[in-house]
PDB file of C-alpha atoms in Angstrom:
ATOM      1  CA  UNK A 567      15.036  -2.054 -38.646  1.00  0.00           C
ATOM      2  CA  UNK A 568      13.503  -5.306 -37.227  1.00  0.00           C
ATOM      3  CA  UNK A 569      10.086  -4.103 -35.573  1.00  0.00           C
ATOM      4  CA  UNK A 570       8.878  -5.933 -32.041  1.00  0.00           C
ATOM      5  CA  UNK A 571       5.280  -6.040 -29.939  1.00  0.00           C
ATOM      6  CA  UNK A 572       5.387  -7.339 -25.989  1.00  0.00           C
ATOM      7  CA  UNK A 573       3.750  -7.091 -22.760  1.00  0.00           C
ATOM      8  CA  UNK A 574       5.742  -5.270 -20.571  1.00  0.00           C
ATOM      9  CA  UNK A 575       6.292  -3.999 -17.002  1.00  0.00           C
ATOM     10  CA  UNK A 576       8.006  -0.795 -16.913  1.00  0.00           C
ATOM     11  CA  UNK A 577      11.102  -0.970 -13.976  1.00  0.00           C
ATOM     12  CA  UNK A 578      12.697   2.364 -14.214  1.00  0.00           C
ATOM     13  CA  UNK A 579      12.966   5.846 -16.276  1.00  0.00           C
ATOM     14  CA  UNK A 580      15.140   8.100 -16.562  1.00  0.00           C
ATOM     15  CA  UNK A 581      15.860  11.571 -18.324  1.00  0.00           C
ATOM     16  CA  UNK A 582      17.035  11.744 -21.805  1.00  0.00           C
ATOM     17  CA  UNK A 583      17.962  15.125 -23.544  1.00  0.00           C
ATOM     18  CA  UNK A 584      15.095  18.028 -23.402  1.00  0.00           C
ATOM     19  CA  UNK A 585      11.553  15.451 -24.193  1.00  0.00           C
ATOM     20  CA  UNK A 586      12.630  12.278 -24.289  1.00  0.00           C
ATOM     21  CA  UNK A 587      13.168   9.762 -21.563  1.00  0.00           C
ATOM     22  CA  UNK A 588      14.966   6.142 -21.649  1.00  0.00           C
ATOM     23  CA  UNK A 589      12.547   3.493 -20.225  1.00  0.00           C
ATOM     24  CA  UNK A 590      13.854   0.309 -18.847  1.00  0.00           C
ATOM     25  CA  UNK A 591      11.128  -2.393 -19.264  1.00  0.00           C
ATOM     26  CA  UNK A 592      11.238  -6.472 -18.427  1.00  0.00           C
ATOM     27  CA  UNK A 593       9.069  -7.730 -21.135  1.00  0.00           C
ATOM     28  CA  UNK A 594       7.585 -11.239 -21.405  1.00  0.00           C
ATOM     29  CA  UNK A 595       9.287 -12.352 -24.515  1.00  0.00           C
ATOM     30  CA  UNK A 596      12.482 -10.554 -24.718  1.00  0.00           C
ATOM     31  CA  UNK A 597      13.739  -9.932 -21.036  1.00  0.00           C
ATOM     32  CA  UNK A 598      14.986  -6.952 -20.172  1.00  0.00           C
ATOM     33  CA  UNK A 599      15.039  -4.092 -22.491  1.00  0.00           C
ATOM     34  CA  UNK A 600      16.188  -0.363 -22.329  1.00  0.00           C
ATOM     35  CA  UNK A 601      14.314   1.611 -24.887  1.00  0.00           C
ATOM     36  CA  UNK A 602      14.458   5.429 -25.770  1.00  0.00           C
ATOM     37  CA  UNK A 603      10.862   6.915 -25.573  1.00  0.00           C
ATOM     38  CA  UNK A 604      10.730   9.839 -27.820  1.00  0.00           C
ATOM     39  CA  UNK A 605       8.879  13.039 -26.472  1.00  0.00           C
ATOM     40  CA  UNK A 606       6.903  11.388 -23.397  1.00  0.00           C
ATOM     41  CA  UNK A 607       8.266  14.403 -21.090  1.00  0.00           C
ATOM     42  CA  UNK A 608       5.897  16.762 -23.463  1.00  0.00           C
ATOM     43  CA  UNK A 609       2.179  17.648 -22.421  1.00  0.00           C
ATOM     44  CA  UNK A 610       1.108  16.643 -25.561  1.00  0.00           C
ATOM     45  CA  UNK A 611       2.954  13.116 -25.578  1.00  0.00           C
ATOM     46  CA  UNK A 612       0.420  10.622 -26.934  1.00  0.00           C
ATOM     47  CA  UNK A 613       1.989   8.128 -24.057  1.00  0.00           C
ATOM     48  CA  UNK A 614       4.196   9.756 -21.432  1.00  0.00           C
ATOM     49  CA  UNK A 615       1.643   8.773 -18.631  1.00  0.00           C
ATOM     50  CA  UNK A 616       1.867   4.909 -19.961  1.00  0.00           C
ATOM     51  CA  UNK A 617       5.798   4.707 -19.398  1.00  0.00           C
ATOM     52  CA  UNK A 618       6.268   5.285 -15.908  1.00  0.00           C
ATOM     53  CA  UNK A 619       7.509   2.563 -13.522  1.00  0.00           C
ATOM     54  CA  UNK A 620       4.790   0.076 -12.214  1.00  0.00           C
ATOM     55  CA  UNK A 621       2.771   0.500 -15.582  1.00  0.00           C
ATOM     56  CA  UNK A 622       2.069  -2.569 -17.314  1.00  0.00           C
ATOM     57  CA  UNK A 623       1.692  -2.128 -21.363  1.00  0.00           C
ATOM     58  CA  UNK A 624       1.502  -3.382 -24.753  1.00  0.00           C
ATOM     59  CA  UNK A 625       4.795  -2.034 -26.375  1.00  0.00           C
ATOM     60  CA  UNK A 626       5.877  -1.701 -29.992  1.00  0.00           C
ATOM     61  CA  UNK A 627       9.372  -1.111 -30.294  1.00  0.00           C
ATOM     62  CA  UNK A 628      11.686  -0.943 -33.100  1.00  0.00           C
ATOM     63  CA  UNK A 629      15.244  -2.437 -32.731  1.00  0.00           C
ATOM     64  CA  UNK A 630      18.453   0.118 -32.466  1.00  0.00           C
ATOM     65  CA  UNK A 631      22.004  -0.716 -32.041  1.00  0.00           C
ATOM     66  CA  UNK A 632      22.497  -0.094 -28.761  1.00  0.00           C
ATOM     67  CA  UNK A 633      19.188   1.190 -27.142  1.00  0.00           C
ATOM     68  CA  UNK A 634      15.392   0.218 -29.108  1.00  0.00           C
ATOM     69  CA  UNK A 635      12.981   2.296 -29.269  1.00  0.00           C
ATOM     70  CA  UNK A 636       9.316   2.885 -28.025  1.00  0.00           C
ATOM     71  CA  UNK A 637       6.616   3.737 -30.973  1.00  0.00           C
ATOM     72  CA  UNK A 638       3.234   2.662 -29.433  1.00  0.00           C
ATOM     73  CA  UNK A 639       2.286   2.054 -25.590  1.00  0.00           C
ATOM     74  CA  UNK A 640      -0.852   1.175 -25.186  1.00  0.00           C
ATOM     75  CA  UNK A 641      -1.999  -0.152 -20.887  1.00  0.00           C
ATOM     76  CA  UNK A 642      -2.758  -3.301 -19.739  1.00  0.00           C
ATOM     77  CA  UNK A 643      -3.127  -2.553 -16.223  1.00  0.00           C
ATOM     78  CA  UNK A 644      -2.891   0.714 -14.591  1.00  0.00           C
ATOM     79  CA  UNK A 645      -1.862  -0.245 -11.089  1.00  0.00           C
ATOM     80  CA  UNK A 646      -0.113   3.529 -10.485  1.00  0.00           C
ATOM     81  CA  UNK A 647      -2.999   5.426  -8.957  1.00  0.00           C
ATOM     82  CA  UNK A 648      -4.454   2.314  -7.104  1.00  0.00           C
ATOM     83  CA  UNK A 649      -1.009   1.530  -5.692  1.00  0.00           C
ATOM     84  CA  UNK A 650      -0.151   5.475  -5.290  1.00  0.00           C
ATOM     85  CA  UNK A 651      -2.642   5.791  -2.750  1.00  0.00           C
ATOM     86  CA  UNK A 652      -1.210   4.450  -0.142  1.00  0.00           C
ATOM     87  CA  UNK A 653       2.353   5.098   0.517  1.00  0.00           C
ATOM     88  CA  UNK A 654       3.536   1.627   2.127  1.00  0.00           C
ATOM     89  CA  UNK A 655       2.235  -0.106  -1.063  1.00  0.00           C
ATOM     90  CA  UNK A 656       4.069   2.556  -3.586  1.00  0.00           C
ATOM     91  CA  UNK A 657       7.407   2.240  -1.143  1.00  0.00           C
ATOM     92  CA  UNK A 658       7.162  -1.562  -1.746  1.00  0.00           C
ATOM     93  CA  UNK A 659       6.317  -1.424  -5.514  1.00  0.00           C
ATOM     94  CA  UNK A 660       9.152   0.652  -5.845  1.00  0.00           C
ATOM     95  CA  UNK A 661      11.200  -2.054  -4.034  1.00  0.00           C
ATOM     96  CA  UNK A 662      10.144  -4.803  -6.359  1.00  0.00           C
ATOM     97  CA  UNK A 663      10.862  -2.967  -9.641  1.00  0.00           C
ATOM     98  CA  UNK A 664      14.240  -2.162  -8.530  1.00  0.00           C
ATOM     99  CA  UNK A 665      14.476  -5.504  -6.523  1.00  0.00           C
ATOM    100  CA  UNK A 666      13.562  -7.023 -10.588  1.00  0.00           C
ATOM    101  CA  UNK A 667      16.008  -4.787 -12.144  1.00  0.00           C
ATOM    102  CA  UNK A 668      19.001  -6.305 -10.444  1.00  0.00           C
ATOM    103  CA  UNK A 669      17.685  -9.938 -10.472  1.00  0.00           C
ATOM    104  CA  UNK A 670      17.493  -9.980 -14.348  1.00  0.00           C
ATOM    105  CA  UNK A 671      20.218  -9.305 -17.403  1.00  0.00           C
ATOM    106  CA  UNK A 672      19.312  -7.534 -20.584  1.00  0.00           C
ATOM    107  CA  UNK A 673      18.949  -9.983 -23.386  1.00  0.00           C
ATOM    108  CA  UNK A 674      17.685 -12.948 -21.152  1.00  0.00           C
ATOM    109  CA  UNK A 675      14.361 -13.938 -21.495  1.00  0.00           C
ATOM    110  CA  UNK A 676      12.828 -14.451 -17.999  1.00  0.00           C
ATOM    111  CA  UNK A 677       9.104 -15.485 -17.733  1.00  0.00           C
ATOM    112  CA  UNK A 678       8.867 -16.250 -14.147  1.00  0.00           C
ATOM    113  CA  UNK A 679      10.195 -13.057 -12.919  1.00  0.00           C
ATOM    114  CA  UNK A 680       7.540 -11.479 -15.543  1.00  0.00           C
ATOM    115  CA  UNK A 681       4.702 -13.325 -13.773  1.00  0.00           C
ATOM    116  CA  UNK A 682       5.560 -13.087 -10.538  1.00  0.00           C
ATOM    117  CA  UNK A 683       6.454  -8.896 -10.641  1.00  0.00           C
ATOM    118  CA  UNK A 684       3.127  -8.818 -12.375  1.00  0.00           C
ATOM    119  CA  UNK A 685       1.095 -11.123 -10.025  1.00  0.00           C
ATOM    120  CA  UNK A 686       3.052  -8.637  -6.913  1.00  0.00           C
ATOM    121  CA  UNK A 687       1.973  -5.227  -8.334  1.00  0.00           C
ATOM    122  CA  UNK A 688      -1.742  -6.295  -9.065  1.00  0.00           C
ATOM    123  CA  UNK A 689      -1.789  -7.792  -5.205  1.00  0.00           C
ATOM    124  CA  UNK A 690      -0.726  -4.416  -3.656  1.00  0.00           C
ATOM    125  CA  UNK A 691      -3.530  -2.510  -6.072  1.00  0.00           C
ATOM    126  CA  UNK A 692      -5.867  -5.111  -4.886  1.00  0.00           C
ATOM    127  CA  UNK A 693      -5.303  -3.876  -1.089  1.00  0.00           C
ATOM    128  CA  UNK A 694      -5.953  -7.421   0.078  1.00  0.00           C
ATOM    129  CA  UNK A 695      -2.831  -8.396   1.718  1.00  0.00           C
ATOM    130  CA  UNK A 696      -1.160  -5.808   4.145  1.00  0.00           C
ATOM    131  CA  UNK A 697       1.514  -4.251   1.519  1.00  0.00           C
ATOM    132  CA  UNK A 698       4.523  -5.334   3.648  1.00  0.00           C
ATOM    133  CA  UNK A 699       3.738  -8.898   3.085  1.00  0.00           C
ATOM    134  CA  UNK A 700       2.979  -8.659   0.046  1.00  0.00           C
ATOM    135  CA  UNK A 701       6.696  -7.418  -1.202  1.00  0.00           C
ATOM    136  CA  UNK A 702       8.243  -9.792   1.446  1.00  0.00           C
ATOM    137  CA  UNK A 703       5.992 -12.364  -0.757  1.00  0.00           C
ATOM    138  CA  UNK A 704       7.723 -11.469  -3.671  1.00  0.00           C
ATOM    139  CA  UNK A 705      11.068 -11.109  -2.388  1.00  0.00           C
ATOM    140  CA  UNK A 706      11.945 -14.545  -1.281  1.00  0.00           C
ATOM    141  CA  UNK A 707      10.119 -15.683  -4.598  1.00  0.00           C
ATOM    142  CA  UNK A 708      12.197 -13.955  -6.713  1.00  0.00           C
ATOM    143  CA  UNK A 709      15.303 -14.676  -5.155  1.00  0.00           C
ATOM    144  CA  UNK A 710      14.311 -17.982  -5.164  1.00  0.00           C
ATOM    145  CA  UNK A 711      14.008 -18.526  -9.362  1.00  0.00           C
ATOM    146  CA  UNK A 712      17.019 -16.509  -9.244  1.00  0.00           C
ATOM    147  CA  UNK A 713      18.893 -19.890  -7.753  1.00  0.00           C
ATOM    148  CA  UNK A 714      18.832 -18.704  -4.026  1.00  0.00           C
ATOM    149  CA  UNK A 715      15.735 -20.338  -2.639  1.00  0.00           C
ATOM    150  CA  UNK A 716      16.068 -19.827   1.105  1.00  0.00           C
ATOM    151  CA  UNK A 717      15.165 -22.776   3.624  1.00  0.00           C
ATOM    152  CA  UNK A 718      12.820 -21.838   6.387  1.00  0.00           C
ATOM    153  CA  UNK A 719      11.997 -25.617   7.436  1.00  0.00           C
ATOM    154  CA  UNK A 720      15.232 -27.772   6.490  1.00  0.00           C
ATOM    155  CA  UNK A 721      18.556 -27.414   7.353  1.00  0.00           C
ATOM    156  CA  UNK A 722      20.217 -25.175   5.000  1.00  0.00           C
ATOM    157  CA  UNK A 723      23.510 -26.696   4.857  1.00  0.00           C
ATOM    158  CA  UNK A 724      22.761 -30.499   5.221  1.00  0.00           C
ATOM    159  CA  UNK A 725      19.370 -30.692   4.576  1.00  0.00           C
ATOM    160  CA  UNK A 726      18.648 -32.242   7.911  1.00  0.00           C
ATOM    161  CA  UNK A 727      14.521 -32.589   8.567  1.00  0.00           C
ATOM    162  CA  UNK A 728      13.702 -29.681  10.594  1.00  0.00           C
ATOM    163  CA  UNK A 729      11.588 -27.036  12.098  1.00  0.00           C
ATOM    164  CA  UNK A 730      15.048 -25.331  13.170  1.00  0.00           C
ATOM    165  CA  UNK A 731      15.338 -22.773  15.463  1.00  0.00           C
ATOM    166  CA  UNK A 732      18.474 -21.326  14.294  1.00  0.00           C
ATOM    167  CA  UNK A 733      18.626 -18.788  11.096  1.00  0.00           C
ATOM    168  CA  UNK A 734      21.992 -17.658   9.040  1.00  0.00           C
ATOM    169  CA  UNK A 735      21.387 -15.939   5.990  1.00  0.00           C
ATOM    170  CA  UNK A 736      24.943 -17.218   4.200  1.00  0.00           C
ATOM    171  CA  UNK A 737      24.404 -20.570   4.590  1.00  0.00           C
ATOM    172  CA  UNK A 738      20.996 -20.089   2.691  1.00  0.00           C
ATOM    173  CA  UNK A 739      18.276 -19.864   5.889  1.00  0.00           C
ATOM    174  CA  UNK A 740      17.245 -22.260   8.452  1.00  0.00           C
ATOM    175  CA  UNK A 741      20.271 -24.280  10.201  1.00  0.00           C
ATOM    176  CA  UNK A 742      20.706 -27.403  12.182  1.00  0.00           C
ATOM    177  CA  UNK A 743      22.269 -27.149  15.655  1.00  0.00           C
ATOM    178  CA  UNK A 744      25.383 -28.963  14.360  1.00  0.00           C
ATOM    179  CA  UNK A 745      25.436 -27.132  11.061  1.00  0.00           C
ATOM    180  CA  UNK A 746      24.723 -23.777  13.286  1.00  0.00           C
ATOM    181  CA  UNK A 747      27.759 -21.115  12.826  1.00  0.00           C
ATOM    182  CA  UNK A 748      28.434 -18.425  14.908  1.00  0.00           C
ATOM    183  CA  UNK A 749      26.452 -15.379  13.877  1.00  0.00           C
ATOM    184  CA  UNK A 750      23.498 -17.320  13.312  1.00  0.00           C
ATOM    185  CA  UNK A 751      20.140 -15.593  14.951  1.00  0.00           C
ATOM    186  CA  UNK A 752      16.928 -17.495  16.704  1.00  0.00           C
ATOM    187  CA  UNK A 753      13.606 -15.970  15.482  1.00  0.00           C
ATOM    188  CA  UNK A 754      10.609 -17.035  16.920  1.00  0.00           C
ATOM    189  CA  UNK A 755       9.746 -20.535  15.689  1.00  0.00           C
ATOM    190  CA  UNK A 756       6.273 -18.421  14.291  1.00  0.00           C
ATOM    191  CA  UNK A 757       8.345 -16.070  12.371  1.00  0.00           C
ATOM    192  CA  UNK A 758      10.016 -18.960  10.382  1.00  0.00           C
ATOM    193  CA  UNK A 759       6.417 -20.357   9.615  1.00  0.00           C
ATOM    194  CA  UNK A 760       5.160 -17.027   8.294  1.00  0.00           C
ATOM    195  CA  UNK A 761       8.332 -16.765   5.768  1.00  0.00           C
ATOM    196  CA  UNK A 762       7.450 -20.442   4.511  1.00  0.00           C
ATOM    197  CA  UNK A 763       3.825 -18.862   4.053  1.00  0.00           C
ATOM    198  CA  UNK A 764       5.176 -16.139   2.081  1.00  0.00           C
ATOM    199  CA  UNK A 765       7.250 -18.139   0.057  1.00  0.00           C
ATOM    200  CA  UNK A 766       4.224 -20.868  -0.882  1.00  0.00           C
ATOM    201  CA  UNK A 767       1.214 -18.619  -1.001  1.00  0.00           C
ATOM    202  CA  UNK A 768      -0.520 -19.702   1.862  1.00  0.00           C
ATOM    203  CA  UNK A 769      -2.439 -16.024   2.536  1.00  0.00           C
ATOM    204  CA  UNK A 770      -4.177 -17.736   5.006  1.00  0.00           C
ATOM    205  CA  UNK A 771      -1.577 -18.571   7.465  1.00  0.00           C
ATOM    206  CA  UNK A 772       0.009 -15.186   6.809  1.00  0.00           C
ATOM    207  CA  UNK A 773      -2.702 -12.831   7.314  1.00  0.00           C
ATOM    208  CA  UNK A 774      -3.113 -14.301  10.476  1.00  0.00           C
ATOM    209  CA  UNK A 775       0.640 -13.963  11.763  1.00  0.00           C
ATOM    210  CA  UNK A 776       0.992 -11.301  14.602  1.00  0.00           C
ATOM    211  CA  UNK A 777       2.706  -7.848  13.740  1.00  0.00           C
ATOM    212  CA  UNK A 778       6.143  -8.752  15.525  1.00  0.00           C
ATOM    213  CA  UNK A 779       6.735 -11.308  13.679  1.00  0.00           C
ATOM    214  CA  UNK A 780       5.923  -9.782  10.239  1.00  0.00           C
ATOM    215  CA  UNK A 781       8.373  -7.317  11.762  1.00  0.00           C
ATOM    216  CA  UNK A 782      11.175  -9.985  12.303  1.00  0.00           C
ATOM    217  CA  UNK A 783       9.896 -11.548   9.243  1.00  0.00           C
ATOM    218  CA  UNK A 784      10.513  -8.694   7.273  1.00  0.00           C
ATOM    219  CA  UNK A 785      14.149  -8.060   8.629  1.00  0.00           C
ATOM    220  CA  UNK A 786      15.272 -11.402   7.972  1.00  0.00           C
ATOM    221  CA  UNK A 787      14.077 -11.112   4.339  1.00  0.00           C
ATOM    222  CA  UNK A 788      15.994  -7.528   3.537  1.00  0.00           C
ATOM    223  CA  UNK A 789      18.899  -9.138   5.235  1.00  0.00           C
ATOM    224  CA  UNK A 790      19.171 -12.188   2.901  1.00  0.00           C
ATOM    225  CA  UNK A 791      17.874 -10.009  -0.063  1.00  0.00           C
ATOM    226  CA  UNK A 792      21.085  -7.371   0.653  1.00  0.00           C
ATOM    227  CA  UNK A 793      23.375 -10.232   1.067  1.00  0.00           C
ATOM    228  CA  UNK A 794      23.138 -11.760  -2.254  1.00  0.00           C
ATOM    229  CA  UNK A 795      22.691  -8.790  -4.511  1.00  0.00           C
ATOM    230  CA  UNK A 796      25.866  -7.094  -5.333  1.00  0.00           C
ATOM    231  CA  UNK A 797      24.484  -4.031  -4.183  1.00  0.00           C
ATOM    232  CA  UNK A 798      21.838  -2.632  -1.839  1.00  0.00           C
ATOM    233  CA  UNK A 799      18.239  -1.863  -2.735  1.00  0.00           C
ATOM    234  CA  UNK A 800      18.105   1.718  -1.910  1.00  0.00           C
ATOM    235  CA  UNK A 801      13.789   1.850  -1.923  1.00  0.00           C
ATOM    236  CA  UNK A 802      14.115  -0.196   1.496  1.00  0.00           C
ATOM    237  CA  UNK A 803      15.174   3.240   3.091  1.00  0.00           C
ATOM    238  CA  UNK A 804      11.901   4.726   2.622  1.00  0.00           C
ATOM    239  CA  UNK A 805      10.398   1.343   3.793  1.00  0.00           C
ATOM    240  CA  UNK A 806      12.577   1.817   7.286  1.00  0.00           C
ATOM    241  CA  UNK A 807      11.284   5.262   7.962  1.00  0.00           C
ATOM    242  CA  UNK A 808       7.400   4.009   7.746  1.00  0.00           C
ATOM    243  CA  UNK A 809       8.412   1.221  10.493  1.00  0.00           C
TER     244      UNK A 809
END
């Protein structure tokens, strides 16, 4: 069988049988890929502690017919015990990986969402950036090279030059007041600037936002982030009980 090497980012494990664990990883070249990892749930595994979510490694993988599997791990960058420390950053690490999982198909090759879950991980082990920010950061990013870039300036729906006041997450973000629907909110015109931070990398504007509106901030993002994923993200639970 066909033998493969990759940079990887593990997303998820599960159990598999006595030992053995299946390990969902998005890897740089190949997309997404669910591989069986032979014996890693034994002390003695050569590289059970490599395969667990967060980790980022050099795989080698052979090719099955319906799931590959792992024959060499060897790290790249262990972000688990930096990130582990603190619980807000493992909660939101936890919230990207699954947040990745959904946002990408099996067999799709998907380099931006590679660099960008990489790039979020190694800012939360950094400890730079408070952690919330961080995976708000990432969340509008990767929604946006999904295809739903939201609009925190512009009018959503017509395009119309703004700052807007007015915010509805399923017309795509900021709207007009005569492209406004009903259900729309009003966040603080600070809030909206802060989410335009997040989404171009300007640390320096969003380190220096105030806590309520990284609050608002942060429930505007989980709202649009819930909407257009066919199902929830079940790590933002644990992220509600820290707040």
């Amino acid at each position: 069988m066909p033998t493969y090497r990759e940079a990887a980012i593990v997303l998820r494990t599960y159990k598999l049988g006595e030992a053995d664990r299946i390990v969902i990883l998005l890897t740089r070249g190949r997309g997404k890929v669910r591989a069986v990892a032979k014996g890693v749930r034994r002390t003695k595994s050569r590289f059970g502690a490599r395969l667990e979510p967060g980790m980022v490694v050099d795989v080698q993988c052979y090719e099955g017919r319906t799931l590959d599997t792992v024959t060499q791990a060897d790290g790249l960058a262990a972000y688990g015990e930096m990130i582990a420390r603190d619980y807000p950053a493992w909660t939101s690490a936890h919230v990207m990986l699954e947040t990745c999982e959904q946002l990408t198909e099996e067999g799709q090759v998907a380099p931006q969402h590679f660099r960008l879950l990489a790039g979020g991980l190694a800012a939360l082990a950094a400890g730079e950036h408070e952690p919330r920010m961080v995976l708000d950061s990432y969340l509008v990013r990767a929604l946006a090279v999904a295809g739903w870039r939201a609009s925190f300036v512009d009018c959503a729906r017509c395009g119309m030059t703004g700052p807007h006041r007015a915010f509805h997450v399923p017309s795509g973000g900021a709207v007009c007041p005569v492209c406004r629907p009903p259900g729309s909110t009003a966040p603080a015109p600070e809030t909206l600037a802060l989410l335009g931070a997040l989404l171009t990398g300007d640390w320096e504007l969003a380190d220096a936002s105030q806590s309520r509106h990284r609050a608002e901030a942060s429930g505007l993002v989980a709202a649009y982030l819930q909407w257009h994923l066919e199902r929830g993200v079940r790590s933002l639970r644990h992220l509600e009980r820290i707040r």
